[in-house]
PDB file of C-alpha atoms in Angstrom:
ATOM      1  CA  UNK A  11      22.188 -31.277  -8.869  1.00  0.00           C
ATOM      2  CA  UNK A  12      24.625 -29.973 -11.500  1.00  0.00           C
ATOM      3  CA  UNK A  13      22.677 -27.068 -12.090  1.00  0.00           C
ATOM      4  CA  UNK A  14      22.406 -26.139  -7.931  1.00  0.00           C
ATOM      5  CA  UNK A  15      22.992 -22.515  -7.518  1.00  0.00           C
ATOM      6  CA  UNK A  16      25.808 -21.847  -5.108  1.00  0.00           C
ATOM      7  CA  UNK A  17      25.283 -18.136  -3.662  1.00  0.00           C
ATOM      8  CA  UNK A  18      27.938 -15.909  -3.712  1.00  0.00           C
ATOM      9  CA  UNK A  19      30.018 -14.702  -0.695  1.00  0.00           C
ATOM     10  CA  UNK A  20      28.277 -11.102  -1.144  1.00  0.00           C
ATOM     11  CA  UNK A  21      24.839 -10.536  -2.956  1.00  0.00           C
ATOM     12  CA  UNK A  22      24.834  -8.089  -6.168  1.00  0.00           C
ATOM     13  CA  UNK A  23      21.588  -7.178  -7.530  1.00  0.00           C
ATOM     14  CA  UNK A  24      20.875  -8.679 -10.765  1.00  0.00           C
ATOM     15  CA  UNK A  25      17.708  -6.844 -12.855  1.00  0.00           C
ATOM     16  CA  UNK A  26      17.991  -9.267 -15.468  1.00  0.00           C
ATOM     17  CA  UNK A  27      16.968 -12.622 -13.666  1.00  0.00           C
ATOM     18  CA  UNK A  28      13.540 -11.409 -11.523  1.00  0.00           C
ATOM     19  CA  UNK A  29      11.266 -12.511 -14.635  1.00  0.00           C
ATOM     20  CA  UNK A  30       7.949  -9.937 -15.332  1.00  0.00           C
ATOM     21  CA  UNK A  31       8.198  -7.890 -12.444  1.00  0.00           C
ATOM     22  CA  UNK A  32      11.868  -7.835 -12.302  1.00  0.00           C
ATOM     23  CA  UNK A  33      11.944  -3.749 -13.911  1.00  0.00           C
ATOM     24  CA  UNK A  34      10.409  -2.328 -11.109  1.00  0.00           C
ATOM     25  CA  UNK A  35      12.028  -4.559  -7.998  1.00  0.00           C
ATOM     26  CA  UNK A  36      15.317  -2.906  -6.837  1.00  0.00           C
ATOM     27  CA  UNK A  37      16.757  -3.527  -3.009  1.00  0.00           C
ATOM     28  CA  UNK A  38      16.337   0.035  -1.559  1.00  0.00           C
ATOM     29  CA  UNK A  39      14.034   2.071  -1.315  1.00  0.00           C
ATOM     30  CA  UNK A  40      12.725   5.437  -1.929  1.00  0.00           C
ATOM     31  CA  UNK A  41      11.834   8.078  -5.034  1.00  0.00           C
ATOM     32  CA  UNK A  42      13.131   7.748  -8.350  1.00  0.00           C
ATOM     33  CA  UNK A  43      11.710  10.049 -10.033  1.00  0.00           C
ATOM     34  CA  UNK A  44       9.528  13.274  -9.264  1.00  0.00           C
ATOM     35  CA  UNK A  45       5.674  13.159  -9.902  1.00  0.00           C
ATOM     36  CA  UNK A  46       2.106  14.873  -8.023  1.00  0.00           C
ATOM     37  CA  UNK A  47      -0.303  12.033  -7.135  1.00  0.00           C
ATOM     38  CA  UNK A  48      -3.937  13.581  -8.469  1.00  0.00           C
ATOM     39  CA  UNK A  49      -6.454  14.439  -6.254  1.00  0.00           C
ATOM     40  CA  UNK A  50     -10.070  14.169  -6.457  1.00  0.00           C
ATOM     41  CA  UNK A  51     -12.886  15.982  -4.648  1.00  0.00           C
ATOM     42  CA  UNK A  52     -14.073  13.673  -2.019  1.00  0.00           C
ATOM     43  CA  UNK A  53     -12.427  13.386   1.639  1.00  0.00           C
ATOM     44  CA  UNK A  54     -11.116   9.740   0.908  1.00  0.00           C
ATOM     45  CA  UNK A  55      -8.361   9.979  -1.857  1.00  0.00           C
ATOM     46  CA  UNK A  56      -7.203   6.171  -2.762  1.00  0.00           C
ATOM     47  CA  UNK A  57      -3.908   5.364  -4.829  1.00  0.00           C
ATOM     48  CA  UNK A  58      -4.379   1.389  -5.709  1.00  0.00           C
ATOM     49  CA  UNK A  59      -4.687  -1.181  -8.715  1.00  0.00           C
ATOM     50  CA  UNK A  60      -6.977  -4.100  -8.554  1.00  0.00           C
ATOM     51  CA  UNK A  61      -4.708  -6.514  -7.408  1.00  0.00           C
ATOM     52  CA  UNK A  62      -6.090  -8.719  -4.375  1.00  0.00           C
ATOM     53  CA  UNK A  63      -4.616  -6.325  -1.898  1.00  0.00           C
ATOM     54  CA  UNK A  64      -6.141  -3.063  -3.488  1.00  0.00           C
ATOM     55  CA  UNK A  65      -9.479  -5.012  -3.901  1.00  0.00           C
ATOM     56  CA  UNK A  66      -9.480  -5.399  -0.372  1.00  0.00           C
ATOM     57  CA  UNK A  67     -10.151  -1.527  -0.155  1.00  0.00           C
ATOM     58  CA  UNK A  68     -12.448  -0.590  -3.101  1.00  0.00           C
ATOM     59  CA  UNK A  69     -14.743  -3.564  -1.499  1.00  0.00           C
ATOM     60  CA  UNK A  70     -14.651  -2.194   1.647  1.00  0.00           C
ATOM     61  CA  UNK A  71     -15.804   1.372   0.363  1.00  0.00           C
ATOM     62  CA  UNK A  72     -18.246   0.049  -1.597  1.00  0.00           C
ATOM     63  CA  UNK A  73     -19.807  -2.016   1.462  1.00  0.00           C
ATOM     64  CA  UNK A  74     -19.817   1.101   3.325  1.00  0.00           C
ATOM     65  CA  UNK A  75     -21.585   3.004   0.900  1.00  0.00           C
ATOM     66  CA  UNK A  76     -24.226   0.111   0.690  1.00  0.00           C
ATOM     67  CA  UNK A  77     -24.315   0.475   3.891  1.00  0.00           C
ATOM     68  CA  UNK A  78     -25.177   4.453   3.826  1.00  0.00           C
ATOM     69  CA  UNK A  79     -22.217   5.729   5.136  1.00  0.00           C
ATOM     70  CA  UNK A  80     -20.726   8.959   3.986  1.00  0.00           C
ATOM     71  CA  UNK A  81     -17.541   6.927   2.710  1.00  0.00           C
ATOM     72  CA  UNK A  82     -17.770   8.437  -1.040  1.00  0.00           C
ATOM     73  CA  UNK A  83     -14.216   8.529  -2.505  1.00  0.00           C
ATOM     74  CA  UNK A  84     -12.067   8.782  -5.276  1.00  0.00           C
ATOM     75  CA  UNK A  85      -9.753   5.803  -6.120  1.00  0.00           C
ATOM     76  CA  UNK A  86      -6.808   6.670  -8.647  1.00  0.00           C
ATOM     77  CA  UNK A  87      -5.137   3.734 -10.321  1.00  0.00           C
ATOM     78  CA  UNK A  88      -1.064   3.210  -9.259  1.00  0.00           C
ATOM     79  CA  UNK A  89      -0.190   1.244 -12.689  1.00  0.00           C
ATOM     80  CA  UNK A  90       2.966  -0.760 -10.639  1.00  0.00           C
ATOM     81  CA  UNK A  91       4.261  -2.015 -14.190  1.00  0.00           C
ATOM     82  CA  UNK A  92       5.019   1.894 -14.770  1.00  0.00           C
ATOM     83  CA  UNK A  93       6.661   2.326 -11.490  1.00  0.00           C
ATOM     84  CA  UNK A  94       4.301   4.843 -10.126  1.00  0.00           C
ATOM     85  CA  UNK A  95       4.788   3.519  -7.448  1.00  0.00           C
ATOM     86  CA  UNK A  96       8.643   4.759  -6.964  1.00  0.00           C
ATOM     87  CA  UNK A  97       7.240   8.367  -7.584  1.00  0.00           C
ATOM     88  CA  UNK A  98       7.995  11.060  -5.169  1.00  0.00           C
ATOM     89  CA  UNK A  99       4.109  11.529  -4.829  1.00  0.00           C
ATOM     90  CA  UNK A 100       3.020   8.016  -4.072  1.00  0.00           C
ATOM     91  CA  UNK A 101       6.387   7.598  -1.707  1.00  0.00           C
ATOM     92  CA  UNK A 102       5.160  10.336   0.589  1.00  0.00           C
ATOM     93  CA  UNK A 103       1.863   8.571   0.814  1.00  0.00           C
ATOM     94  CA  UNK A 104       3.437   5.014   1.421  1.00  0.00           C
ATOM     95  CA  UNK A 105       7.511   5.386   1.954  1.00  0.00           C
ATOM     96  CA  UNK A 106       7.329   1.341   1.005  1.00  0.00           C
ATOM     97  CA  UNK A 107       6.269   1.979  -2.440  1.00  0.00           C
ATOM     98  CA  UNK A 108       3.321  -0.694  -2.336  1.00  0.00           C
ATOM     99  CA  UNK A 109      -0.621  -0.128  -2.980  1.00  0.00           C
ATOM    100  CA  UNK A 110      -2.960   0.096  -1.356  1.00  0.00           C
ATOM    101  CA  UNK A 111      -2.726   3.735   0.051  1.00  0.00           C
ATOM    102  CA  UNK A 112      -4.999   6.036   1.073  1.00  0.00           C
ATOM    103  CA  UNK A 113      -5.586   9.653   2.707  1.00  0.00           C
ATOM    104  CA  UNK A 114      -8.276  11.486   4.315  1.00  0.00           C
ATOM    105  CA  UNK A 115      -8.669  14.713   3.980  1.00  0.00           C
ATOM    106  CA  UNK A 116     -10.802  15.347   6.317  1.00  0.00           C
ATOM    107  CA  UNK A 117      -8.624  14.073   9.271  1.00  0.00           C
ATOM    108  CA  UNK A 118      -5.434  15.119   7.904  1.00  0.00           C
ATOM    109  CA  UNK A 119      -3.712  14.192  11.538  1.00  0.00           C
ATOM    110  CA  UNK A 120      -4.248  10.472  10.496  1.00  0.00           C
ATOM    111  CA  UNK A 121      -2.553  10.754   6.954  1.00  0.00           C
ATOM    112  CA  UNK A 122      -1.113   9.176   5.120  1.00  0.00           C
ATOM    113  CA  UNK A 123      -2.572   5.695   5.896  1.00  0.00           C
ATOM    114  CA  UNK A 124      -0.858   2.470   4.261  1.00  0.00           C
ATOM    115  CA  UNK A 125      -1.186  -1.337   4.220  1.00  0.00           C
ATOM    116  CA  UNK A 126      -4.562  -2.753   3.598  1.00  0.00           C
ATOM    117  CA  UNK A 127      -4.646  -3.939   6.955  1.00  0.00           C
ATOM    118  CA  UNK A 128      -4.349  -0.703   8.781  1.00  0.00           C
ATOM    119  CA  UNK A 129      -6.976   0.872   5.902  1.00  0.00           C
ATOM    120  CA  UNK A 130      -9.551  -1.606   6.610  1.00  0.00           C
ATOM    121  CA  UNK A 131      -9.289  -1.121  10.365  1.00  0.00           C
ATOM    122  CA  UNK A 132      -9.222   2.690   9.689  1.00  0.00           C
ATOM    123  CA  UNK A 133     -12.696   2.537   8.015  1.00  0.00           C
ATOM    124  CA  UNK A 134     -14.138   0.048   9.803  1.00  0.00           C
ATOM    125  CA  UNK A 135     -13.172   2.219  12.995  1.00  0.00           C
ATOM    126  CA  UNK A 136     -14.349   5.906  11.622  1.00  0.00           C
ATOM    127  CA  UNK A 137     -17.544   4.532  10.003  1.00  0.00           C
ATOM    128  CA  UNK A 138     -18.315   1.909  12.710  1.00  0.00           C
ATOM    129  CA  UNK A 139     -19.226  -1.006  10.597  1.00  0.00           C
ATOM    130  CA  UNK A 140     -17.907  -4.220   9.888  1.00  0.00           C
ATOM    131  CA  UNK A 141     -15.985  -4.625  13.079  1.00  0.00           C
ATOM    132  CA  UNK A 142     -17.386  -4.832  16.496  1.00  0.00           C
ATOM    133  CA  UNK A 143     -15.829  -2.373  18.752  1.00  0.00           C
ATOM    134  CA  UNK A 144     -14.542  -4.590  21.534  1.00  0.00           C
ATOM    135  CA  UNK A 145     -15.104  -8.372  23.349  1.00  0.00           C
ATOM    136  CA  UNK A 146     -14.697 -11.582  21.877  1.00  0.00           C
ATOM    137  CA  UNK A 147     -16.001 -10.816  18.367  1.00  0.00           C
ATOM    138  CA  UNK A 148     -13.778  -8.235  17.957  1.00  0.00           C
ATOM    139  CA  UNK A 149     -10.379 -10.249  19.252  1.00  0.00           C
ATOM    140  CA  UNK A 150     -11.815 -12.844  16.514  1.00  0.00           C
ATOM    141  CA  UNK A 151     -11.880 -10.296  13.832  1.00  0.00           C
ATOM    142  CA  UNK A 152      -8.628  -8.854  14.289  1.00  0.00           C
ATOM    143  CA  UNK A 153      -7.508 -12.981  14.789  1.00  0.00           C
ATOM    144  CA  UNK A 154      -8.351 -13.500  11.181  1.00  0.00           C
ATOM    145  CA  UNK A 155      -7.542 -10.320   9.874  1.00  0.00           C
ATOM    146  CA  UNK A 156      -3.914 -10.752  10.767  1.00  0.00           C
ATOM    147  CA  UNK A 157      -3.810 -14.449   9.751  1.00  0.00           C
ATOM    148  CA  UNK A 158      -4.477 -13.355   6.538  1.00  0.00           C
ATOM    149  CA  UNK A 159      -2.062 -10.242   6.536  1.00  0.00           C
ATOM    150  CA  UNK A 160       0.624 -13.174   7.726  1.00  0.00           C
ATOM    151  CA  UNK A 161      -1.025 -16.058   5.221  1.00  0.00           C
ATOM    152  CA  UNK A 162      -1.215 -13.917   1.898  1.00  0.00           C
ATOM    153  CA  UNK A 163       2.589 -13.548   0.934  1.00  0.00           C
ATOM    154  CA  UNK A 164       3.270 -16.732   0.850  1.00  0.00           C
ATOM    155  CA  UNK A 165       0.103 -17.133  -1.745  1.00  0.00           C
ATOM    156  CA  UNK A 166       1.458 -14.027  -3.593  1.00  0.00           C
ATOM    157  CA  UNK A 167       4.803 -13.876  -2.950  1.00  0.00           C
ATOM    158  CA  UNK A 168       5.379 -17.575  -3.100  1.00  0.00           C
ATOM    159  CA  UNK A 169       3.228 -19.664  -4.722  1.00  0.00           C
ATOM    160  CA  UNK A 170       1.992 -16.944  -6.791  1.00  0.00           C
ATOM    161  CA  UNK A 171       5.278 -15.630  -7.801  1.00  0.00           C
ATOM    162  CA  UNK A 172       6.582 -19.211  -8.353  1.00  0.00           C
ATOM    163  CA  UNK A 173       4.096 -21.509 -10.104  1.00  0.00           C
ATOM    164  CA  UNK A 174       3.202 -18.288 -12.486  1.00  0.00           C
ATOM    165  CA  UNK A 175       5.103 -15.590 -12.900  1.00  0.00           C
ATOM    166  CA  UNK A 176       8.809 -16.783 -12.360  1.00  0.00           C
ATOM    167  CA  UNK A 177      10.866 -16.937 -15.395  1.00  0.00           C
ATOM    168  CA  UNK A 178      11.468 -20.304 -14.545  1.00  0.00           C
ATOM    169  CA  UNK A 179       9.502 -23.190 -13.653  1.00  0.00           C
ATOM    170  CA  UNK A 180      11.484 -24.811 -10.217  1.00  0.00           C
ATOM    171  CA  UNK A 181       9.688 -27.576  -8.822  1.00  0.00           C
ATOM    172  CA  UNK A 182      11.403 -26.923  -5.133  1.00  0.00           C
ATOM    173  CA  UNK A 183       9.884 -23.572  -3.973  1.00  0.00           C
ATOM    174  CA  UNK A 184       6.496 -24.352  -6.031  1.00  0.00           C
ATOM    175  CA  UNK A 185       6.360 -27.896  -4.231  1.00  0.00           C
ATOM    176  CA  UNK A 186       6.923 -25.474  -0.812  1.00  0.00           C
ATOM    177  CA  UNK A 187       4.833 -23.177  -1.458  1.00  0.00           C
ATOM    178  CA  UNK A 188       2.161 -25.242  -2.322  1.00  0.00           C
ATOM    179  CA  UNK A 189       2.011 -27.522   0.316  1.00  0.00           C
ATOM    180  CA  UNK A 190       1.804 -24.194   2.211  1.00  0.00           C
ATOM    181  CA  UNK A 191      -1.397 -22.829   0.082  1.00  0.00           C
ATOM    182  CA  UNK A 192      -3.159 -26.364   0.706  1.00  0.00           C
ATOM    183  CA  UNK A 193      -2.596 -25.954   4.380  1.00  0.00           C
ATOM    184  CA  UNK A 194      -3.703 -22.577   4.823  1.00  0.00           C
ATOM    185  CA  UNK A 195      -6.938 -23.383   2.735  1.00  0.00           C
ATOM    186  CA  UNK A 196      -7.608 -26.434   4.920  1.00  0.00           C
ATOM    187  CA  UNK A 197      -7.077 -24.063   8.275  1.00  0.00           C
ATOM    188  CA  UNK A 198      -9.728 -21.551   6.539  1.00  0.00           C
ATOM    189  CA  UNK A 199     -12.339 -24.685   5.568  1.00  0.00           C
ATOM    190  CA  UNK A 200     -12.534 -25.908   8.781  1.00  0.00           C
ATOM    191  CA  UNK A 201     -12.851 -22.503  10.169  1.00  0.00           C
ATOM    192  CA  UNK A 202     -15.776 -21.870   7.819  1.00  0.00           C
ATOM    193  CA  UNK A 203     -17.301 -25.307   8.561  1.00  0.00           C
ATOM    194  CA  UNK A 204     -18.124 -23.859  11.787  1.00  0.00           C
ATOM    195  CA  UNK A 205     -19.101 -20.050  10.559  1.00  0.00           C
ATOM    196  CA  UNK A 206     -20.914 -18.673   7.957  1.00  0.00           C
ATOM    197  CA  UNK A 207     -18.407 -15.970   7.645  1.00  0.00           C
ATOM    198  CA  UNK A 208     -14.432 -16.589   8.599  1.00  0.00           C
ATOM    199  CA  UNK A 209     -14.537 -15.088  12.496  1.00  0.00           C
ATOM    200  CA  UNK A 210     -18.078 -16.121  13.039  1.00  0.00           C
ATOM    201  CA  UNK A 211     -22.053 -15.272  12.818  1.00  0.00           C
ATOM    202  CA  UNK A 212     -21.249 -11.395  11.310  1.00  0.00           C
ATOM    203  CA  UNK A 213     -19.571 -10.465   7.437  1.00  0.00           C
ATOM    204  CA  UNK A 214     -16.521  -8.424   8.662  1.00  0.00           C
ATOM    205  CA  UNK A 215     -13.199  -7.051   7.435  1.00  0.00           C
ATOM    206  CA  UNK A 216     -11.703 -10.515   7.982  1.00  0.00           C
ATOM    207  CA  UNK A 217     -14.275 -11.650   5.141  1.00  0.00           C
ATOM    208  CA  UNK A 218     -13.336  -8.311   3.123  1.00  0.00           C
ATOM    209  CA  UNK A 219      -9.893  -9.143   3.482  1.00  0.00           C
ATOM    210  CA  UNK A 220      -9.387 -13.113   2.993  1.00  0.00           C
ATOM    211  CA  UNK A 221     -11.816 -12.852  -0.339  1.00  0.00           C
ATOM    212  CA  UNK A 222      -9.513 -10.950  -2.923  1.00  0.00           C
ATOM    213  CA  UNK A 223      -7.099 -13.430  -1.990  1.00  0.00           C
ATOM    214  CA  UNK A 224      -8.607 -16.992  -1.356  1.00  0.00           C
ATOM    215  CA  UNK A 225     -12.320 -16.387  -2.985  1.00  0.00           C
ATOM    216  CA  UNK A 226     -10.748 -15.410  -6.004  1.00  0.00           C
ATOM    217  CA  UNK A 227      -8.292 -18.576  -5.691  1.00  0.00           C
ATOM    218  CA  UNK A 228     -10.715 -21.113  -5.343  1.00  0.00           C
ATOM    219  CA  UNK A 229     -13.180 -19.640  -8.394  1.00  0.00           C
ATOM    220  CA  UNK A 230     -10.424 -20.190 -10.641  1.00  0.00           C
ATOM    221  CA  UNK A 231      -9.544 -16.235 -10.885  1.00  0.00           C
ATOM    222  CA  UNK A 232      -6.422 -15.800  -9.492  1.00  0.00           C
ATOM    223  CA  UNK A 233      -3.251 -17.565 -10.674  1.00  0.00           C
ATOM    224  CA  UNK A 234      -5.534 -20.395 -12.894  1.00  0.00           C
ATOM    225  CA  UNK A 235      -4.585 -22.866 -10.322  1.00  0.00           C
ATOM    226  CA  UNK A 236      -7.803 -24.321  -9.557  1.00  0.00           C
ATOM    227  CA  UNK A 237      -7.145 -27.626 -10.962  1.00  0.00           C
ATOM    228  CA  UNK A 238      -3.624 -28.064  -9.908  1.00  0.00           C
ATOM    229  CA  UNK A 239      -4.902 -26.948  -5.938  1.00  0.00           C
ATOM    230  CA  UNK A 240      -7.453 -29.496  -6.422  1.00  0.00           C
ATOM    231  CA  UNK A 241      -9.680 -26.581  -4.962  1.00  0.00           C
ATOM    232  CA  UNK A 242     -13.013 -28.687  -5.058  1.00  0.00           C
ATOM    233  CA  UNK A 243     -11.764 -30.231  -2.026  1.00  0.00           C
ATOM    234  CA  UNK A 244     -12.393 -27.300   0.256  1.00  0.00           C
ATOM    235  CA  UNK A 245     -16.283 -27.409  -0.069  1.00  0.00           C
ATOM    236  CA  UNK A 246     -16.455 -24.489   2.784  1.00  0.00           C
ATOM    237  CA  UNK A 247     -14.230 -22.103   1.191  1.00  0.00           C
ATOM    238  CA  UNK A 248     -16.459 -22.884  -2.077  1.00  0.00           C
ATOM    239  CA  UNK A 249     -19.868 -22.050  -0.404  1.00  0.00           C
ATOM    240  CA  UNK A 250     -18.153 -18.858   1.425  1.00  0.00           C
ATOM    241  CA  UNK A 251     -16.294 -17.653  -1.689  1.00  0.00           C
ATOM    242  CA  UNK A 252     -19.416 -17.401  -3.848  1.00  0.00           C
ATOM    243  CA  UNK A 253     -21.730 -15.783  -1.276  1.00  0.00           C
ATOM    244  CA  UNK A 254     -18.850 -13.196  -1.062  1.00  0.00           C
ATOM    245  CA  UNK A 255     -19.341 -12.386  -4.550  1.00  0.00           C
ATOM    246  CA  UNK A 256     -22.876 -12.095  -4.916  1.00  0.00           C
ATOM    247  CA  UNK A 257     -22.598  -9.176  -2.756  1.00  0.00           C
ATOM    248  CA  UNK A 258     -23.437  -6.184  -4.845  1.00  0.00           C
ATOM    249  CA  UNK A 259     -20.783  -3.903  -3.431  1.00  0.00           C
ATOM    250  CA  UNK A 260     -18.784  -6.786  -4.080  1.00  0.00           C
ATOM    251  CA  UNK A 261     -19.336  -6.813  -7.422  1.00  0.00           C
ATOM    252  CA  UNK A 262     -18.770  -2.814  -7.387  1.00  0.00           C
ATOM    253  CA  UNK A 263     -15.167  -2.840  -5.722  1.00  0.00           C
ATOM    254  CA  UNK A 264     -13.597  -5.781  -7.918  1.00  0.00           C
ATOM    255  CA  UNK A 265     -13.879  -3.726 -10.888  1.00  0.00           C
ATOM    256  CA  UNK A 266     -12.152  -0.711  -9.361  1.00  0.00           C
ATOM    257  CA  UNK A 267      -8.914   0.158 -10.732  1.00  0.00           C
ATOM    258  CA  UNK A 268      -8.611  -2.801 -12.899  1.00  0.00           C
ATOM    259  CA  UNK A 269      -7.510  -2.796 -16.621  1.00  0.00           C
ATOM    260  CA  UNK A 270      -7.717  -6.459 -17.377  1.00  0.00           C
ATOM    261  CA  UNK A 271     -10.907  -8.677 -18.238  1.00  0.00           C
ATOM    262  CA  UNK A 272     -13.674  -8.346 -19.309  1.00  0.00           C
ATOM    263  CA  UNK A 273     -15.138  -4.862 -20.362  1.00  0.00           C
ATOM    264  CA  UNK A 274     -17.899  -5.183 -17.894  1.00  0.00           C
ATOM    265  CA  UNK A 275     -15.026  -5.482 -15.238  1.00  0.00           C
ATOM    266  CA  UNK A 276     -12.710  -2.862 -15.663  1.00  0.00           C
ATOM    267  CA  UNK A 277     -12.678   0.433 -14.289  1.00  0.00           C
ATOM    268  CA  UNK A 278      -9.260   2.911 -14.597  1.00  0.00           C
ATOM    269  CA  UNK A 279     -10.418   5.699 -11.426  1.00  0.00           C
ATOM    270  CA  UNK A 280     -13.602   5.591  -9.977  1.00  0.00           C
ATOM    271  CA  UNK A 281     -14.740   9.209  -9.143  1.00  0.00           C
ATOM    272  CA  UNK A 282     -18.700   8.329  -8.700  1.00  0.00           C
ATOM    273  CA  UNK A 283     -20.943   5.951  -7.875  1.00  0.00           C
ATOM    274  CA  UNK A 284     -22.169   6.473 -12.024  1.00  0.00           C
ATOM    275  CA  UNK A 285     -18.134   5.300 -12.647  1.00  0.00           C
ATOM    276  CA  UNK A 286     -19.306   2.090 -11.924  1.00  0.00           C
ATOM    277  CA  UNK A 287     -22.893   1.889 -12.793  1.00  0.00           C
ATOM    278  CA  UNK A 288     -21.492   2.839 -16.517  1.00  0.00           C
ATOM    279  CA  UNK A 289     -19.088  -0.048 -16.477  1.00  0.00           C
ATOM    280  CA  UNK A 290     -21.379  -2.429 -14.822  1.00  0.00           C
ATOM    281  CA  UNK A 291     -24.207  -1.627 -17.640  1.00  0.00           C
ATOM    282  CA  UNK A 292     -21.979  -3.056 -20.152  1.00  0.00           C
ATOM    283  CA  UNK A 293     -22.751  -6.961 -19.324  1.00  0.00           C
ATOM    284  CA  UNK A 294     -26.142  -6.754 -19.850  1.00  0.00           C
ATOM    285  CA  UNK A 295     -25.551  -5.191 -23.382  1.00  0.00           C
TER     286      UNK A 295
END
């Protein structure tokens, strides 16, 4: 205990001691600096990066599209390390400076639309797919859907921020944090013990939703905590997480605004259905 931080009386920002992301977090918000977000031809204009909560999107389109809907789009990559996201551009489309955010052009009323929540239930609700449109199956959809708007900050935020990205390793808040992780993933096992898919019989924005975030937890992709979770142990979440991502569109919207990996998986903007055809192409090389 003779290190044990004693806070002081009043709190003073300190951009020194955040670790990696600490250049672009600051306590207030708005724009720093001025900047015109680009804007592509289609009606749905996206602004994300391919972390879990912007895959949540470019899935989402891409199921659509599988699905024949008219839900072509342009997705235009917000690189947060730059601080794009504290540009006077981005801020009018999302005055909380985070990504995902989206517009529609054709329903400018609606604009701008922000957390990946609110996007998914937008699209589910203009294309009519992926979300029943009242009863039971619908209250079970939105159940899930916000458990995992609710569940996914402390895995990002907390145990995420903590066991990997922290500039220090503190065994408290990774001990907390974890204990938390293990107990949502044994609430969404037993759940999918019961289902094939998280709120029941149908594939739904809850599954579109939980998947960047817990699928790509228990395959080992996000974090590289697999063996320290001890993620074997939820068997259910296994079998669910790797149907997920043999969906094709699947497959299409992970690669979406991602700069990282493997060349087969990144994809800066996606403008066209041929964006990520080309990129795709490249595993079989």
């Amino acid at each position: 205990m003779e290190n044990q931080f004693v806070p002081p009386k009043v709190w003073t920002h300190d951009a020194e001691s955040g670790g990696k992301w600490a250049s672009i977090n600051r306590p207030v918000s708005g724009a720093t600096h001025e900047k015109v977000l680009p804007v592509g031809e289609h009606d749905l204009q996206l602004y994300s990066l391919a972390t879990p909560n912007g895959q949540k999107i470019t899935i989402m389109l891409e199921e659509l599209l599988a699905l024949g809907k008219d839900a072509e789009y342009d997705a235009h990559i917000v690189q947060i390390g730059e601080a794009v996201q504290f540009s006077s551009g981005f801020v009018e489309v999302n005055p909380n400076s985070k990504i995902p955010a989206m517009i529609d052009k054709s329903n400018e009323e609606t604009n701008p639309i922000f957390e990946s929540a609110s996007i998914l239930v937008y699209l589910a609700e203009k294309f009519d797919a992926f979300l029943p449109k009242s009863g039971t199956k619908r209250t079970q959809v939105m159940n899930w859907l916000f458990w995992l708007h609710g569940s996914a900050p402390y895995l990002g935020g907390g145990f995420g921020h903590f066991y990997a990205y922290a500039p220090e390793k503190f065994e408290y808040p990774i001990n907390r944090f974890t204990m938390e992780i293990k107990r949502q993933l044994d609430v969404l096992d037993k759940q999918l013990a019961k289902n094939e898919f998280i709120a029941g019989d149908e594939y739904s924005i809850a599954d579109i939703a939980t998947w960047p975030w817990y699928g790509n937890l228990v395959l080992g992709v996000l974090y590289e905590a697999k063996d320290f979770l001890q993620v074997e142990e939820y068997t259910n979440v296994q079998r669910w997480a790797k149907a997920i991502l043999d969906r094709p569109a699947v497959q299409r919207g992970r690669i979406v605004n991602r700069t990282w990996g493997e060349p087969w998986e990144q994809l800066e903007n996606r403008h066209s259905a041929a964006d990520i055809d080309k990129v795709l192409a490249l595993k079989s090389k």
